[in-house]
GROMACS .gro file of C-alpha atoms in nm:
model
  179
    1TRP     CA    1   1.566   0.668   1.770
    2THR     CA    2   1.690   0.787   1.419
    3VAL     CA    3   1.522   0.735   1.098
    4GLY     CA    4   1.687   0.447   0.911
    5THR     CA    5   1.805   0.239   1.194
    6PRO     CA    6   1.678  -0.093   1.270
    7LEU     CA    7   1.312  -0.093   1.418
    8ALA     CA    8   1.092  -0.370   1.390
    9GLN     CA    9   0.739  -0.190   1.372
   10LEU     CA   10   0.608   0.150   1.378
   11ASN     CA   11   0.254   0.159   1.480
   12LEU     CA   12   0.045   0.470   1.403
   13VAL     CA   13  -0.274   0.443   1.556
   14GLY     CA   14  -0.534   0.720   1.556
   15THR     CA   15  -0.799   0.794   1.816
   16GLY     CA   16  -1.154   0.963   1.745
   17ALA     CA   17  -1.386   0.917   1.472
   18SER     CA   18  -1.181   1.002   1.199
   19ALA     CA   19  -0.807   0.874   1.098
   20SER     CA   20  -0.509   1.098   1.259
   21THR     CA   21  -0.255   1.229   1.024
   22TYR     CA   22   0.087   1.168   1.061
   23ARG     CA   23   0.329   1.352   0.818
   24LEU     CA   24   0.674   1.260   0.685
   25ARG     CA   25   0.853   1.556   0.537
   26VAL     CA   26   1.047   1.449   0.211
   27ASN     CA   27   1.304   1.705   0.059
   28GLY     CA   28   1.379   1.485  -0.217
   29GLY     CA   29   1.588   1.583  -0.529
   30GLY     CA   30   1.940   1.617  -0.426
   31PHE     CA   31   1.834   1.540  -0.058
   32VAL     CA   32   1.834   1.234   0.106
   33THR     CA   33   1.469   1.084   0.069
   34SER     CA   34   1.289   0.927   0.386
   35ASN     CA   35   1.453   0.603   0.447
   36TRP     CA   36   1.249   0.346   0.661
   37THR     CA   37   1.356   0.028   0.495
   38ASN     CA   38   1.404  -0.143   0.834
   39THR     CA   39   1.062  -0.043   0.948
   40VAL     CA   40   0.716  -0.208   0.893
   41VAL     CA   41   0.483   0.083   0.927
   42ASN     CA   42   0.143  -0.028   1.065
   43LEU     CA   43  -0.161   0.211   0.985
   44ASP     CA   44  -0.470   0.169   1.218
   45LYS     CA   45  -0.704   0.453   1.191
   46ALA     CA   46  -0.429   0.658   1.089
   47GLN     CA   47  -0.325   0.839   0.764
   48LEU     CA   48   0.037   0.839   0.656
   49THR     CA   49   0.098   1.149   0.441
   50THR     CA   50   0.399   1.285   0.251
   51LEU     CA   51   0.484   1.650   0.250
   52THR     CA   52   0.665   1.687  -0.071
   53GLY     CA   53   0.875   1.999  -0.061
   54SER     CA   54   1.058   1.945  -0.409
   55LEU     CA   55   1.092   1.686  -0.680
   56GLY     CA   56   1.201   1.339  -0.624
   57ASN     CA   57   0.996   1.241  -0.323
   58ARG     CA   58   1.050   0.879  -0.243
   59VAL     CA   59   0.973   0.701   0.086
   60PHE     CA   60   1.126   0.365   0.153
   61LEU     CA   61   0.942   0.151   0.387
   62GLY     CA   62   1.059  -0.195   0.489
   63GLY     CA   63   0.697  -0.312   0.496
   64LEU     CA   64   0.342  -0.197   0.513
   65SER     CA   65   0.057  -0.308   0.719
   66GLY     CA   66  -0.291  -0.176   0.865
   67THR     CA   67  -0.645  -0.206   0.897
   68ALA     CA   68  -0.935  -0.090   0.664
   69ALA     CA   69  -0.918   0.247   0.851
   70GLY     CA   70  -0.548   0.289   0.753
   71ILE     CA   71  -0.466   0.549   0.479
   72LEU     CA   72  -0.151   0.597   0.265
   73ASN     CA   73  -0.177   0.933   0.116
   74GLY     CA   74   0.024   1.091  -0.164
   75GLY     CA   75   0.231   1.398  -0.177
   76ILE     CA   76   0.109   1.736  -0.049
   77GLY     CA   77   0.292   2.036  -0.122
   78ALA     CA   78   0.451   2.191  -0.414
   79GLY     CA   79   0.694   1.888  -0.497
   80GLY     CA   80   0.369   1.673  -0.621
   81ILE     CA   81   0.378   1.301  -0.637
   82ALA     CA   82   0.505   1.090  -0.349
   83THR     CA   83   0.660   0.750  -0.429
   84TYR     CA   84   0.622   0.481  -0.176
   85GLU     CA   85   0.893   0.181  -0.213
   86VAL     CA   86   0.778  -0.085   0.009
   87GLY     CA   87   0.905  -0.434   0.087
   88ALA     CA   88   1.277  -0.425   0.162
   89LEU     CA   89   1.236  -0.630   0.494
   90ASN     CA   90   1.117  -0.925   0.266
   91THR     CA   91   0.846  -1.018   0.514
   92ASP     CA   92   0.472  -1.098   0.426
   93THR     CA   93   0.226  -0.836   0.528
   94THR     CA   94  -0.138  -0.724   0.458
   95PHE     CA   95  -0.259  -0.377   0.406
   96ALA     CA   96  -0.647  -0.344   0.436
   97GLY     CA   97  -0.662   0.055   0.409
   98SER     CA   98  -0.686   0.263   0.106
   99PHE     CA   99  -0.440   0.481  -0.115
  100THR     CA  100  -0.549   0.852  -0.152
  101ALA     CA  101  -0.379   1.056  -0.392
  102GLY     CA  102  -0.320   1.410  -0.246
  103ARG     CA  103  -0.123   1.569  -0.523
  104GLY     CA  104  -0.018   1.207  -0.664
  105LEU     CA  105   0.091   0.865  -0.554
  106ASN     CA  106   0.306   0.601  -0.693
  107PHE     CA  107   0.351   0.268  -0.536
  108ASP     CA  108   0.642   0.018  -0.587
  109LYS     CA  109   0.668  -0.331  -0.434
  110VAL     CA  110   1.023  -0.448  -0.378
  111GLY     CA  111   1.190  -0.736  -0.195
  112THR     CA  112   1.100  -1.125  -0.168
  113GLY     CA  113   0.802  -1.089   0.043
  114LYS     CA  114   0.429  -1.089  -0.027
  115LEU     CA  115   0.209  -0.778   0.022
  116THR     CA  116  -0.150  -0.853   0.012
  117LEU     CA  117  -0.388  -0.537  -0.058
  118SER     CA  118  -0.731  -0.580   0.025
  119GLY     CA  119  -0.840  -0.193   0.017
  120THR     CA  120  -0.881   0.047  -0.259
  121LEU     CA  121  -0.654   0.174  -0.501
  122THR     CA  122  -0.879   0.412  -0.672
  123SER     CA  123  -0.755   0.736  -0.607
  124MET     CA  124  -0.396   0.739  -0.656
  125VAL     CA  125  -0.388   1.008  -0.924
  126GLY     CA  126  -0.394   1.375  -0.828
  127PRO     CA  127  -0.358   1.677  -1.045
  128VAL     CA  128   0.015   1.613  -1.109
  129ALA     CA  129   0.131   1.423  -1.449
  130GLY     CA  130   0.285   1.100  -1.395
  131ALA     CA  131   0.085   0.997  -1.068
  132GLY     CA  132  -0.128   0.651  -1.047
  133LEU     CA  133   0.159   0.405  -1.116
  134VAL     CA  134   0.203   0.052  -0.951
  135ARG     CA  135   0.502  -0.129  -1.010
  136VAL     CA  136   0.579  -0.481  -0.885
  137ARG     CA  137   0.940  -0.526  -0.891
  138GLY     CA  138   1.009  -0.794  -0.665
  139GLY     CA  139   0.807  -1.040  -0.463
  140THR     CA  140   0.440  -1.076  -0.498
  141LEU     CA  141   0.157  -0.803  -0.479
  142ALA     CA  142  -0.174  -0.979  -0.418
  143LEU     CA  143  -0.503  -0.788  -0.475
  144VAL     CA  144  -0.782  -0.962  -0.264
  145GLY     CA  145  -1.136  -0.891  -0.257
  146ALA     CA  146  -1.286  -0.613  -0.483
  147THR     CA  147  -0.989  -0.410  -0.540
  148ASN     CA  148  -1.051  -0.128  -0.756
  149LEU     CA  149  -0.802   0.033  -1.040
  150ASN     CA  150  -0.927   0.333  -1.184
  151ALA     CA  151  -0.876   0.442  -1.542
  152ALA     CA  152  -0.575   0.657  -1.451
  153THR     CA  153  -0.384   0.370  -1.294
  154THR     CA  154  -0.118   0.164  -1.451
  155VAL     CA  155   0.027  -0.151  -1.305
  156THR     CA  156   0.360  -0.304  -1.447
  157VAL     CA  157   0.497  -0.602  -1.349
  158GLU     CA  158   0.884  -0.651  -1.370
  159SER     CA  159   1.082  -0.978  -1.332
  160PRO     CA  160   1.079  -1.118  -1.077
  161GLY     CA  161   0.778  -0.960  -0.946
  162VAL     CA  162   0.446  -1.131  -0.939
  163LEU     CA  163   0.090  -0.986  -0.941
  164ASP     CA  164  -0.141  -1.228  -0.792
  165VAL     CA  165  -0.526  -1.157  -0.858
  166SER     CA  166  -0.639  -1.493  -0.770
  167GLY     CA  167  -0.815  -1.401  -0.459
  168SER     CA  168  -0.977  -1.102  -0.590
  169THR     CA  169  -1.248  -0.981  -0.807
  170PRO     CA  170  -1.084  -0.667  -0.904
  171VAL     CA  171  -1.287  -0.389  -1.075
  172TYR     CA  172  -1.104  -0.243  -1.359
  173SER     CA  173  -1.230   0.117  -1.491
  174THR     CA  174  -1.226   0.144  -1.874
  175GLY     CA  175  -0.876   0.258  -1.942
  176ALA     CA  176  -0.715   0.088  -1.637
  177ALA     CA  177  -0.366  -0.065  -1.771
  178LEU     CA  178  -0.188  -0.384  -1.656
  179VAL     CA  179   0.148  -0.386  -1.826
   0.00000   0.00000   0.00000
């Protein structure tokens, strides 16, 4: 199997008491970034982490799903922030897990499908400036339950994207921004 070729779903399932870690190495910059646009990544008791070796660390996922025990982690390494672009398969998925910053995490929702988040977004900002951005560039990003946005998170909605908070009781810390 080659990264970027069609694959309906990649299930990352951990074992034991804590989440297992799966790492993606992204060279970024002038190199090709990780392209999983034809893949729905499902995290169950698993942590997906991007090893950021240089600047321009973008990871393209066709979709994201997972249980409350799933973790989408930001960049680790000298390159800093990992940006995940999710939704190119135009399917509806639900991710109940959490986002953790690492050195920093940005998240772009694209495509025409609906991504429902019911976990926590509170720790997207790491020590690298410019992290903590959520951009809804297409489809619908639905926040469900008590989804938390901390003070350093900025949510931007670009046409034709939709931010749906109708099924949530979001908690916004002082300074959180919806643009």
